[in-house]
C-alpha cells in the first residue's frame, strides 16, 4: 500500500483542513498518524485510490510533503511568542516562511529544519540539519 503525506508548514493547520484529513482517512479506511515532524500521515491507500485522495486534498489546499525525497521534509516549530510565555520570537511564522521558501529543494539527502522560540528548545532544533534558535 501507499502513504499520503501532505505538507503542513510549521505544523500549523486549520480546523477545516483537519476535518478534510479525517474525512479522507475515514472514507478510504486509512491508518492516521501524527508525526514528530508535525504532520499528519495517512497510510494504507491503494495505487488506484491515490488520484482520488490527492484530488480531495489539493482541493482543500494541501500539497505533497515530499516525505521520501532527497529534499526538505519539514520545518518543525514550537508555538513561539504567540502562545508561549517563554517565547521570544514568532517561531511558527518563521517556520512557515522557511518551509515555503525551501520546499522542493533538492539535496543529496533528506533535510530537516526547526525553529525554537526560546532556550527550552521545544522544537528540538539542535537535532536538525538546520536550526533557528534564540
C-alpha atoms as one frame of an Amber mdcrd trajectory, in Angstrom:
protein
   0.000   0.000   0.000   0.946   3.680  -0.182   1.252   6.587   2.205  -0.126
  10.089   1.761   1.921  12.825   3.419   0.510  16.324   2.903   2.720  19.319
   3.677   1.697  21.193   6.833   4.102  24.173   7.014   5.273  24.868  10.542
   2.787  22.301  11.843   0.062  24.963  11.612  -3.256  23.650  10.342  -6.811
  24.965  10.328  -9.755  23.030  11.781 -11.229  22.777   8.268  -8.087  21.107
   6.944  -8.043  18.714   9.899 -11.637  17.776   9.091 -10.702  17.075   5.452
  -7.857  14.789   6.580 -10.244  12.957   8.887 -12.909  12.603   6.218 -10.406
  11.263   3.674  -8.924   8.841   6.208 -12.385   7.607   7.171 -13.637   7.305
   3.582 -10.609   5.250   2.464 -10.062   3.421   5.783  -6.543   4.784   6.196
  -4.327   4.472   9.255  -3.623   8.016  10.513  -0.525   9.108  12.438   0.637
  12.460  13.804   4.383  12.515  13.209   7.301  14.012  15.106   7.695  16.409
  12.180   4.282  17.946  12.937   2.486  16.372  10.018  -0.461  14.019   9.682
   0.410  10.956   7.613  -2.206   8.666   6.101  -1.232   5.041   5.402  -2.783
   2.119   3.559  -4.026   3.626   0.297  -4.063   1.515  -2.838  -2.499   2.745
  -6.052  -5.938   3.203  -7.640  -7.078   5.392  -4.700  -4.159   7.850  -4.861
  -5.520  10.142  -7.623  -8.909  10.491  -5.882  -7.329  11.103  -2.485  -4.900
  13.726  -3.771  -7.691  15.424  -5.746  -9.613  15.911  -2.483  -6.528  17.058
  -0.574  -5.430  19.505  -3.276  -8.967  20.941  -3.422  -8.655  21.585   0.331
  -5.353  23.430  -0.155  -2.841  20.675   0.607   0.269  19.790  -1.382   2.762
  16.944  -1.127   5.126  16.911   1.824   7.996  15.255  -0.076   8.114  12.620
   2.648  10.501  10.244   0.922  12.507  12.511  -1.375  16.005  13.854  -1.006
  14.657  17.283  -0.216  13.313  19.435   2.605  10.945  17.333   4.678   9.538
  19.662   7.292  10.314  22.734   9.381   9.233  21.912  12.911   8.383  24.725
  15.315   7.247  25.424  18.818   4.323  27.797  19.346   6.713  30.705  20.000
   5.839  34.107  21.358   2.287  33.895  20.016   1.169  31.281  22.562   4.047
  30.664  24.997   5.082  32.938  27.855   8.739  31.949  27.327   8.747  32.568
  23.573  10.815  35.477  22.335  10.094  35.144  18.623   7.333  34.134  16.205
   8.569  30.575  15.705   5.592  29.356  13.682   5.775  32.338  11.314   9.497
  31.787  10.767   8.982  28.038  10.217   6.254  28.670   7.637   8.447  31.222
   5.850  11.386  28.795   5.756   9.286  25.836   4.659   7.589  27.754   1.869
  10.947  29.179   0.734  12.805  25.856   0.622  10.088  23.276  -0.117  11.047
  21.162  -3.090  14.731  21.942  -2.619  16.723  19.013  -3.984  19.583  17.812
  -1.814  21.967  14.853  -1.539  19.943  13.643   1.451  16.734  14.485   3.294
  16.852  17.876   5.023  15.068  18.721   8.257  14.806  22.156   9.857  13.347
  23.532  13.074  12.658  26.863  14.782  12.694  27.135  18.581  11.412  30.305
  20.209  13.458  30.121  23.405  16.190  28.145  25.123  13.703  25.478  26.270
  14.091  24.006  22.767  10.568  22.585  22.387  11.046  22.180  18.618  14.268
  20.211  19.160  16.036  22.491  16.683  19.544  21.452  17.722  18.949  17.919
  16.444  18.022  19.057  12.926  20.174  19.739   9.863  19.415  23.475  10.067
  18.086  25.321  13.086  16.875  28.748  14.111  17.026  29.199  17.849  17.085
  32.162  20.207
